[in-house]
XYZ file of C-alpha atoms in Angstrom:
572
model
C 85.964 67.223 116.641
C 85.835 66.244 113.135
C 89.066 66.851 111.014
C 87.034 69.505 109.382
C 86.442 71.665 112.332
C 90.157 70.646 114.087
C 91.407 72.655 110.349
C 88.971 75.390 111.002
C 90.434 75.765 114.774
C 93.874 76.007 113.242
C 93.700 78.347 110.015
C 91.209 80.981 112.684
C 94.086 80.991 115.337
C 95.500 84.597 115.354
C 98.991 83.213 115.728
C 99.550 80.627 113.770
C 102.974 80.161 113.042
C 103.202 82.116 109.718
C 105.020 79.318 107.764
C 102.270 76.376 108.503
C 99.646 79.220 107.696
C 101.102 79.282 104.417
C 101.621 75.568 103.930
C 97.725 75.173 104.604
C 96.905 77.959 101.869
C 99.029 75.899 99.473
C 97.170 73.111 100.262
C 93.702 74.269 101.052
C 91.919 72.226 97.788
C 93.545 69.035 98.651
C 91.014 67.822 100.721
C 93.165 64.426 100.874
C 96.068 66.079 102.362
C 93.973 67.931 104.645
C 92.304 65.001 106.169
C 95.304 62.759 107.140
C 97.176 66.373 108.151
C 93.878 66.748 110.888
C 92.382 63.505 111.036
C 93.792 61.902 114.321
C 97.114 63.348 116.435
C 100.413 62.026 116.489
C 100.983 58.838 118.531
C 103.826 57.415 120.000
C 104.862 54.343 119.069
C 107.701 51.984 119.880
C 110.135 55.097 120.743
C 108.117 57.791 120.543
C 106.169 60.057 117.562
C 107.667 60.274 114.035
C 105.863 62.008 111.362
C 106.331 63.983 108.142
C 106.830 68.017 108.832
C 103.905 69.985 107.920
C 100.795 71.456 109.598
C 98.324 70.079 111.174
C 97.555 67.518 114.620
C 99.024 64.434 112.512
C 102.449 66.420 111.700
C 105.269 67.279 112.924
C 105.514 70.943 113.831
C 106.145 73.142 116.561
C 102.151 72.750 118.180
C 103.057 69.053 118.127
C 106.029 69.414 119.739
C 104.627 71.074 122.599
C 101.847 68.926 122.920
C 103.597 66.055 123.455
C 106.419 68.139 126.090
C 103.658 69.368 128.062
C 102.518 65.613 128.598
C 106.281 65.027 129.216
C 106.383 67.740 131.747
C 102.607 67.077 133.418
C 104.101 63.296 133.517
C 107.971 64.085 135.222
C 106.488 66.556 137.620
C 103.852 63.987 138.974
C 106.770 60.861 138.811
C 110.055 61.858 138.610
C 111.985 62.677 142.503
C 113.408 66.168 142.217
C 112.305 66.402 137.697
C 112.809 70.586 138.226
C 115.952 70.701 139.798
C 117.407 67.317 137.719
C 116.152 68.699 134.574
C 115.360 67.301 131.380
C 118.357 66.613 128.188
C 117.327 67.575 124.732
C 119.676 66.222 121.457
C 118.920 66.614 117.720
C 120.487 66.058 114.449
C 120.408 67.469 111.257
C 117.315 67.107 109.673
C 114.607 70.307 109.076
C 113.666 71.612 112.100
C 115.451 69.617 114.521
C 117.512 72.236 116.404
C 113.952 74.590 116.247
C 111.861 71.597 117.773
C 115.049 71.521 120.830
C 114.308 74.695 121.586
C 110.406 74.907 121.453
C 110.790 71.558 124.093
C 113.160 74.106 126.108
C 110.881 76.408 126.085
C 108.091 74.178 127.542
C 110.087 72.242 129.961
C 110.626 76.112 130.982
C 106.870 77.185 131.438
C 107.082 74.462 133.978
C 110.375 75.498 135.719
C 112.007 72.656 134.464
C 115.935 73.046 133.526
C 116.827 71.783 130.228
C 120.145 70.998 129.205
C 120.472 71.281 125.632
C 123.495 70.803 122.940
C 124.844 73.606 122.069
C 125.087 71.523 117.801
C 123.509 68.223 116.365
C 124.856 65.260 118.405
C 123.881 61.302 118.351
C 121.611 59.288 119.956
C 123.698 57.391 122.224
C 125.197 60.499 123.185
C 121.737 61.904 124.413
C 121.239 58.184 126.159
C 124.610 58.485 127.846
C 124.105 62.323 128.917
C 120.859 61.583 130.363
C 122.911 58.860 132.806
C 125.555 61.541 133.089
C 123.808 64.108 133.979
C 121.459 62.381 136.497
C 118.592 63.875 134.593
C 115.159 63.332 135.333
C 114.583 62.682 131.183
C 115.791 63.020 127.697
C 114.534 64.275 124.273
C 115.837 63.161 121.124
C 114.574 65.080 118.247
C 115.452 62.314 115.411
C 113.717 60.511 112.724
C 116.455 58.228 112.290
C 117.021 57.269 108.724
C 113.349 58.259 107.434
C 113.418 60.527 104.207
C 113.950 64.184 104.797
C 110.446 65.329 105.216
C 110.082 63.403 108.569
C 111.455 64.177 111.857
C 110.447 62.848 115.449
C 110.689 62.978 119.010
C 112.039 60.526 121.024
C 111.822 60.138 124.612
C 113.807 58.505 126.740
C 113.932 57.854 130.858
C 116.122 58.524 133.932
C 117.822 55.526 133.395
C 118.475 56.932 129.967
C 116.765 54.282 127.846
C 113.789 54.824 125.788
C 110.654 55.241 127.569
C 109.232 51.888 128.753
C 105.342 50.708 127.903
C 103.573 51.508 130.913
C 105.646 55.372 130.959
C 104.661 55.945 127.242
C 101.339 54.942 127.910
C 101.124 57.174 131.401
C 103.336 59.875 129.107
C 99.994 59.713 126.245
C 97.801 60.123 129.241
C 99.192 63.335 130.527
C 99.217 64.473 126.933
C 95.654 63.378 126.030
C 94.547 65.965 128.853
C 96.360 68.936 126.869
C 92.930 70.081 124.993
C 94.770 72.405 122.627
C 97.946 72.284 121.057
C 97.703 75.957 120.308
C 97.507 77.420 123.808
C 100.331 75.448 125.424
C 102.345 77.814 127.413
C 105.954 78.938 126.598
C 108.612 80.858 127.957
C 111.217 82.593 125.809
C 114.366 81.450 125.478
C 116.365 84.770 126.018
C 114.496 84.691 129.682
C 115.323 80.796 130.005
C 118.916 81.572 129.257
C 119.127 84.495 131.734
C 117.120 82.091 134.427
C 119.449 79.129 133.532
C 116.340 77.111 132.965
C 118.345 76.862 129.631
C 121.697 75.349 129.757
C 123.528 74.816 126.589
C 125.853 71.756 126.950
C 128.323 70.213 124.646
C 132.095 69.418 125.133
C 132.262 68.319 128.426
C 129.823 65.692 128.134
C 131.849 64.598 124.398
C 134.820 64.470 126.740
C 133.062 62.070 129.660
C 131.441 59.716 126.417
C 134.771 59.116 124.621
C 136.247 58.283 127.980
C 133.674 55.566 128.861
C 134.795 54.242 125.566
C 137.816 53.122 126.854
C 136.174 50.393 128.650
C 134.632 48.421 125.622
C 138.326 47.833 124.141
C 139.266 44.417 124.009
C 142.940 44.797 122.775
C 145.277 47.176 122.362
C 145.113 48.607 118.679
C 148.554 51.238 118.810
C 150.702 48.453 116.166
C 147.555 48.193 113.169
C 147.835 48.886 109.806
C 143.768 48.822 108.974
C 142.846 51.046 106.330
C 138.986 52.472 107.409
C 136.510 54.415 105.594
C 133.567 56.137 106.867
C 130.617 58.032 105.976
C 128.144 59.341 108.768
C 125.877 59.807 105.790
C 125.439 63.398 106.473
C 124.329 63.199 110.275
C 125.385 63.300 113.618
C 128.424 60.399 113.982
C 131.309 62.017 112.176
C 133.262 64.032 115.142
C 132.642 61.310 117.930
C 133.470 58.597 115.292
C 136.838 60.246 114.405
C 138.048 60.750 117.631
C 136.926 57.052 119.202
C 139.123 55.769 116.229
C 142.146 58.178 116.981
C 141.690 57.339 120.574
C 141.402 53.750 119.857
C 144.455 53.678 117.930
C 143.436 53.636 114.466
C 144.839 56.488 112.504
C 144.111 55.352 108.959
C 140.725 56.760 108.310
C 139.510 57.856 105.187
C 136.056 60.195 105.479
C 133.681 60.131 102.547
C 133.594 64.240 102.212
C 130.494 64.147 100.110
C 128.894 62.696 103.016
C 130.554 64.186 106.586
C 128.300 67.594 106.004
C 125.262 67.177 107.626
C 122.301 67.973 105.052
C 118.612 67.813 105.849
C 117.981 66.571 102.423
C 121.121 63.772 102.374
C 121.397 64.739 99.102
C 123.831 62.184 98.197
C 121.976 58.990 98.417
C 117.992 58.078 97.676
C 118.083 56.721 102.240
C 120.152 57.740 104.664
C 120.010 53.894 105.737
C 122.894 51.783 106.067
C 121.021 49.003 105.982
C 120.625 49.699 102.357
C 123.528 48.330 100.345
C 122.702 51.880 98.235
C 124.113 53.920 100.789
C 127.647 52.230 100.634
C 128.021 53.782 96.955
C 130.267 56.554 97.653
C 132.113 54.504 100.453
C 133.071 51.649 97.889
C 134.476 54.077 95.651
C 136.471 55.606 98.112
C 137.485 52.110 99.498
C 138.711 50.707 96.068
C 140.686 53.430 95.995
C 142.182 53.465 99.667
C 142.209 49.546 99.098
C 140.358 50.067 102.514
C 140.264 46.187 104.724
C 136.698 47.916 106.057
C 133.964 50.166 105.076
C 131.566 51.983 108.070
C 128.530 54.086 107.836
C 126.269 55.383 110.766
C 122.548 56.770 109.844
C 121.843 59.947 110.898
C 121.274 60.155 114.676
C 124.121 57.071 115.099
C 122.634 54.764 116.542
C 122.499 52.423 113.206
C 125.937 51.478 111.696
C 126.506 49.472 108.202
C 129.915 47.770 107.265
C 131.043 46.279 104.203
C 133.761 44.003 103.738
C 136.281 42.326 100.942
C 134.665 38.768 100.082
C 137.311 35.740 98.826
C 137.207 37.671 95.183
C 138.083 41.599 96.887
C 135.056 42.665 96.550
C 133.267 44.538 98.904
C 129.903 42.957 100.648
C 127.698 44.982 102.651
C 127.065 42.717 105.884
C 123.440 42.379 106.597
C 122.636 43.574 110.798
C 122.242 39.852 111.756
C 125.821 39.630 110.432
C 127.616 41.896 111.726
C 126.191 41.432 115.150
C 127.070 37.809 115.155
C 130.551 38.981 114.147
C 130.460 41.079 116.796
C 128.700 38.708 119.293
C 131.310 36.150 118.455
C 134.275 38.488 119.174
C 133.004 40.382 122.385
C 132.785 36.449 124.021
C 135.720 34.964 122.548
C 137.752 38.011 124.255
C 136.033 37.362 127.597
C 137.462 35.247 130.617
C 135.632 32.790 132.125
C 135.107 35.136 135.017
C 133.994 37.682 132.806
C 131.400 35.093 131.574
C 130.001 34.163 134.565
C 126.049 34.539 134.595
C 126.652 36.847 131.616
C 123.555 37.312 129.070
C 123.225 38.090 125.972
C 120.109 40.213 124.582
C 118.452 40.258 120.738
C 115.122 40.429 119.800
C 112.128 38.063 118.459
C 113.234 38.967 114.545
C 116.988 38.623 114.680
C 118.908 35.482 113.922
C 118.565 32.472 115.980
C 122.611 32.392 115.136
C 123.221 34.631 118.068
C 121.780 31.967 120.222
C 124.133 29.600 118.852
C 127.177 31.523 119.505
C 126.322 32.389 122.405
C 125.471 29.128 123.501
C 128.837 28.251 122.289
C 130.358 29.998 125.004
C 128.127 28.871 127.720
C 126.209 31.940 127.598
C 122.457 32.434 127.739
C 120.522 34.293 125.600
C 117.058 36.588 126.434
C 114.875 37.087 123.629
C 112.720 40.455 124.057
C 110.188 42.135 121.703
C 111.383 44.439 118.848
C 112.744 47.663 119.652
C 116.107 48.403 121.775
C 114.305 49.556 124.186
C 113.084 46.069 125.663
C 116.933 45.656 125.407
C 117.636 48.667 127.524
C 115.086 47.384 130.481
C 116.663 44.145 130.836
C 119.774 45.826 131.205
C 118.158 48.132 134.382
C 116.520 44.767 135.629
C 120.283 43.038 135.776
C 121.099 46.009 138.189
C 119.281 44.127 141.335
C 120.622 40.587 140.220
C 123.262 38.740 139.428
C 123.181 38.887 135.593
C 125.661 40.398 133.791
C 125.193 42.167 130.406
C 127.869 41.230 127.905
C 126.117 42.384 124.366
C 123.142 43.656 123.089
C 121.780 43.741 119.374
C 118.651 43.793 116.722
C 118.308 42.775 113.191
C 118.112 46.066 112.191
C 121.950 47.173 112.517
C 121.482 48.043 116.339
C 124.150 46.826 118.766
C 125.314 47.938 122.384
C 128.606 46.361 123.973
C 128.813 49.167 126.760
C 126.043 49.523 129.372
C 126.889 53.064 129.959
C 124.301 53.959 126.731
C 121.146 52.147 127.147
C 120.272 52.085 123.696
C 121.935 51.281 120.023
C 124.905 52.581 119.912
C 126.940 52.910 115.870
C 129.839 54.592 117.870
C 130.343 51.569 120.088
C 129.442 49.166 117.438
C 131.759 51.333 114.574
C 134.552 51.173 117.049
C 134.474 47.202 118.204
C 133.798 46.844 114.107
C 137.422 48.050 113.610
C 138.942 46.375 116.448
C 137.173 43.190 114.818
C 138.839 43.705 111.352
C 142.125 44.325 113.401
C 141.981 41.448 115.279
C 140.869 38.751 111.930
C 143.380 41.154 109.533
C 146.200 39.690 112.144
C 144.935 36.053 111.633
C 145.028 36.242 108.121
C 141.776 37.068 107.397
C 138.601 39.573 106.348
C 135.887 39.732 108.105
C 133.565 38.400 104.930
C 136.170 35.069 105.580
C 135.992 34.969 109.746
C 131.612 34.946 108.725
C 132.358 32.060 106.738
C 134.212 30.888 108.959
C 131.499 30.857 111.915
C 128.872 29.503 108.831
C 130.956 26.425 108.786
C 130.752 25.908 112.564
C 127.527 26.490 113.243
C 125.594 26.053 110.176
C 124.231 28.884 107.763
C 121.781 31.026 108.973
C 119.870 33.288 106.408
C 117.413 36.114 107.568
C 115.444 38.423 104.764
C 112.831 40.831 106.003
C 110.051 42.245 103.387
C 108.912 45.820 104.070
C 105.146 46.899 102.796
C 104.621 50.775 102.982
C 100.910 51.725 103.330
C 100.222 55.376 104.104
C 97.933 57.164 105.030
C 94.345 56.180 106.434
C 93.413 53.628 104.006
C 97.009 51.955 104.495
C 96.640 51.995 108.169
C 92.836 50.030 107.634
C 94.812 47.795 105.196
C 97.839 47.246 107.327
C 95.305 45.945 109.959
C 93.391 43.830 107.507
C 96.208 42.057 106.492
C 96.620 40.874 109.928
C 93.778 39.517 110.851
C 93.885 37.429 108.097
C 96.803 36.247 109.292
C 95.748 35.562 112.885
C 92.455 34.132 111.847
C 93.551 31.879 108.838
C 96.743 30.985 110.240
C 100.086 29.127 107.922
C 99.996 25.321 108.714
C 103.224 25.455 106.613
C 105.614 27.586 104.447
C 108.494 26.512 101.758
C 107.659 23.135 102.500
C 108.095 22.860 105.853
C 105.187 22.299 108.914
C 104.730 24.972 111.246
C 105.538 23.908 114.533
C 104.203 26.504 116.701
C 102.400 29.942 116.283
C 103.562 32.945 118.560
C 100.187 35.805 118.980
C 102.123 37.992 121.139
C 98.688 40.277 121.074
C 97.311 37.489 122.961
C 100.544 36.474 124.464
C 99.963 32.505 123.690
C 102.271 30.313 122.085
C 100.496 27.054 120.726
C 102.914 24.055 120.468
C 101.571 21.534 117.580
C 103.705 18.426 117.819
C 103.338 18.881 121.855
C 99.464 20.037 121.335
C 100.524 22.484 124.114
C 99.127 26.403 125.027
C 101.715 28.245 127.047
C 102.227 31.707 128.044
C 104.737 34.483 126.538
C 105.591 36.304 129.542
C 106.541 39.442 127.188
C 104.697 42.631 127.144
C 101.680 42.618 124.095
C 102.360 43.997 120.911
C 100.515 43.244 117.727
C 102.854 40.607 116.413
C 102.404 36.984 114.965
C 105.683 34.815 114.841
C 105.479 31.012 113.453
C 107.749 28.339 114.613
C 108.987 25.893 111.522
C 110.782 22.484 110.993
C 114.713 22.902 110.624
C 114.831 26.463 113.054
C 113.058 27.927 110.251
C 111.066 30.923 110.969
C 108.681 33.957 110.031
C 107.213 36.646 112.098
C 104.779 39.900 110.983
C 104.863 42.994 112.608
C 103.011 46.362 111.596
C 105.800 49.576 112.683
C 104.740 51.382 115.405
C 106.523 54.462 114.132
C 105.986 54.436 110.229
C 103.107 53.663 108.033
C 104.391 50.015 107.500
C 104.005 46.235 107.804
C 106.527 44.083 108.304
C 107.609 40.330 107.210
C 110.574 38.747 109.128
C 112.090 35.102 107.598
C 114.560 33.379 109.168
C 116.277 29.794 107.791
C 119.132 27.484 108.413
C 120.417 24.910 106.434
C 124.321 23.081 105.336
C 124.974 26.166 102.808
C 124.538 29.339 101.450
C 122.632 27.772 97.950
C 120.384 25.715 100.086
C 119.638 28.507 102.311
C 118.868 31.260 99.399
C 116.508 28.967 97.966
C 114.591 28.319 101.248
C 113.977 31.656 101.695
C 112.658 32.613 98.491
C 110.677 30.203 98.482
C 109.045 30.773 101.934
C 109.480 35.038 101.059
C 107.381 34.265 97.351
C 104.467 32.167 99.233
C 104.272 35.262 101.991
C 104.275 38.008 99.656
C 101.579 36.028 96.956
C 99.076 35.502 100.465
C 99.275 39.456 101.389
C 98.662 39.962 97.853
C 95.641 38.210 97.974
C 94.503 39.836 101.156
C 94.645 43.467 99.927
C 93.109 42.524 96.577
């Protein structure tokens, strides 16, 4: 069908949801809208399907939403032991339409005689990974767009073993939905007969209960004698109750909530991204912190599975650690508090875009470290693969403020990471110092590590032609060097071939293929380009090290500049 005739097939339907009907009417002479609303459907990507809210077979609405649980349910019944009886968990947060998509999965997963278990309000992420494993479910929704702007939401699915869905199951998952013909006429059940035919369990405290518990085990001291002032903002979303009480529980009981920001809001009204990883975000928290004269600052996006902290630097200021940071802060204390036994054939697990640093440490302590591609959920298989060997998982993190200590979530978790973050400060407050001054402190050990990553939104279908463009130019008319240095090796991880210069060597990257090119400089220097596979994006990775922070600024510039003037010339 044309995009044309896929809008004609909508607007005729007799029972359209009334509020999309409208949305089109409003819309009806913006023939630009109406095209990228109908051109193509919603694909998953490295988690699932994220889109903006609106109508139409490339938005999110409730027609999508069933499309893509019917392919769910098709896909469990066929290869999931016992899916009916096991049932299927379904979380959401607190953006527009969240709890309405939970239920219109429900009510799918239903039609098929499938339980679902849903919560009864807005919960986390890693509390939908952990209830999955809990439960002994045969799946799990998340109905999250993470720390997109308010007109998005998504759909994440994740697997029995409570990580996100692997490759080969989202690609048999878009099978079974590519043979749903038409989003329109997927059957339903209601959800007053669900609830009276306990296909429809609403769930909640019980499971809170079990997850708080498990935290227990990721404690590496005991906290009861602190006097560590906290703030934290869950940036109106889904961290602030479980947050709270893992701190109490913990033994921290000087915690200081930003109130602007512990409502949920679909909007998140109070800052321009609901993204820790923007310093932007910490606004409101600073304030409150100079106040409280707080030692640390924490802030979760809105599902929690992201957290931010900010620290005092040598002048009492507060710095907002970038995710590389904190997790080699975090890295660095999980191993120092581990015994040798403990250690033994321990690994630890980061991605091809976060800091080579990790390595370092982790080397440091005689422990290996398993690169995987981007996404937490490569993290999350290795973890299921240690299961039938001898490996041990000891910590788990990405660039992009995602860490996992605990193997009883199997994917980021910013309740984990917010509570080891505390026990962290604890731990260097005793010793004399920040947690700015312990980074420094690992800088001068190890050498200083700088990371920068350069995001270039393109929407639409023009951006997604131009997003491609841009590499194959690089792939074709590959960098022979950048900020001066040679390019030592170039990663196509499409291809899965890593050529080694100096060595004039081919070898093979035994990781699955993704549409990423990574080169290899002098001095453990660094860059890598990846196009999102959830939002309308390309990105640019740089990684440096040199003898100080000066040195290190400048060499990334420098090597960020002559990246950004070579895309410019591509798209001009």
């Amino acid at each position: 069908m044309s995009w044309q005739d896929t809008l004609k097939k909508w607007t005729s339907f007799a029972t359209l949801d009334e509020k999309l009907l409208d949305q089109l009417k409003k819309v009806s002479d913006d023939e630009r809208e109406l095209e990228d609303s109908f051109y193509k459907n919603l694909t998953f990507g490295t988690g699932g399907m994220r889109g903006v809210l609106g109508p139409g077979t490339n938005r999110m609405n409730i027609y999508t939403i069933r499309k893509a649980v019917e392919g769910l349910s098709r896909y469990i019944e066929e290869n999931i032991v016992h899916a009916k009886e096991r049932g299927v968990v379904i979380a959401y947060d607190s953006r527009y339409m969240s709890k309405e998509f939970a239920v219109e999965a429900a009510k799918v997963l239903g039609a098929h005689e499938i339980r679902a278990y849903v919560f009864e309000s807005l919960r986390p992420t890693p509390l939908l990974s952990f209830s999955v494993r809990y439960l002994h479910a045969a799946a799990g929704i998340m109905i999250t767009a993470s720390h997109n702007p308010p007109e998005y939401n998504g759909f994440k699915v994740y697997n029995e073993d409570g990580g996100q869905v692997s490759l080969k199951e989202a690609g048999a998952i878009i099978d079974m939905v590519n043979t749903v013909e038409d989003e329109l006429s997927v059957d339903v059940k209601e959800q007053t007969e669900l609830e009276n035919s306990n296909l429809l369990e609403w769930v909640g405290e019980k499971i809170d209960r079990a997850y708080l518990n498990a935290l227990k085990t990721i404690q590496k001291q005991d906290n009861s004698d602190n006097d560590l002032k906290i703030v934290f903002t869950p940036l109106h979303g889904t961290a602030l109750e479980l947050v709270s009480k893992g701190l109490v529980q913990a033994g921290f009981d000087k915690v200081s909530v930003v109130e602007e920001q512990a409502v949920p809001d679909p909007e998140f009204s109070t800052v321009s991204s609901p993204n820790p990883e923007e310093h932007q975000a910490f606004e409101m928290a600073i304030e409150l912190g100079e106040r409280e004269n707080a030692d640390i600052l924490i802030g979760t996006d809105p599902d929690a599975d992201r957290l931010g902290v900010a620290a005092k630097d040598a002048d009492g200021s507060y710095q907002v650690l970038t995710g590389n940071q904190l997790g080699t802060l975090l890295l660095d204390y999980t191993l120092s508090h581990l015994d040798e036994q403990e250690r033994k054939n321990g690994q630890v697990i980061k991605t091809i875009v976060t800091t080579e640093m990790g390595r370092t440490v982790a080397s440091h302590y005689g422990i290996n470290t398993i690169d995987t591609l981007t996404g937490f959920k490569f993290i999350g298989e290795k973890i299921k693969n240690f299961e039938a060997s001898d490996e041990q998982f000891l910590f788990g993190y990405e660039e992009s403020y995602g860490y996992l200590i605990g193997s009883f979530v199997r994917d980021k978790d910013a309740v984990q990471a917010a509570l080891a973050a505390c026990e962290m400060a604890n731990y260097w407050k005793k010793q004399g110092k920040t947690l700015w001054e312990a980074l420094t402190a690992l800088y001068d050990k190890h050498g200083y590590y700088l990371e920068g990553m350069k995001s270039l939104t393109l929407k639409g279908k023009d951006g997604a032609e131009q997003i491609e463009k841009i590499m194959k130019n690089i792939r074709e008319q590959p960098f022979t060097s950048l900020g001066g240095l040679e390019v030592k090796a170039v990663e196509d991880y499409q291809l899965s071939v890593r050529q080694l210069f100096s060595e004039d060597l081919t070898e093979d990257i035994l990781l699955p293929k993704e549409n990423v090119m990574k080169f290899i400089l002098e001095d453990d220097a660094w860059v890598c380009f990846r196009p999102s596979g959830t939002e309308p994006k390309i990105k640019s990775y740089f990684g440096v090290k040199t003898v100080s922070a000066a040195e290190s600024k400048k060499l990334l510039s420098t090597i960020q500049d002559e990246v950004e003037h070579r895309i410019e010339e591509v798209l001009r």
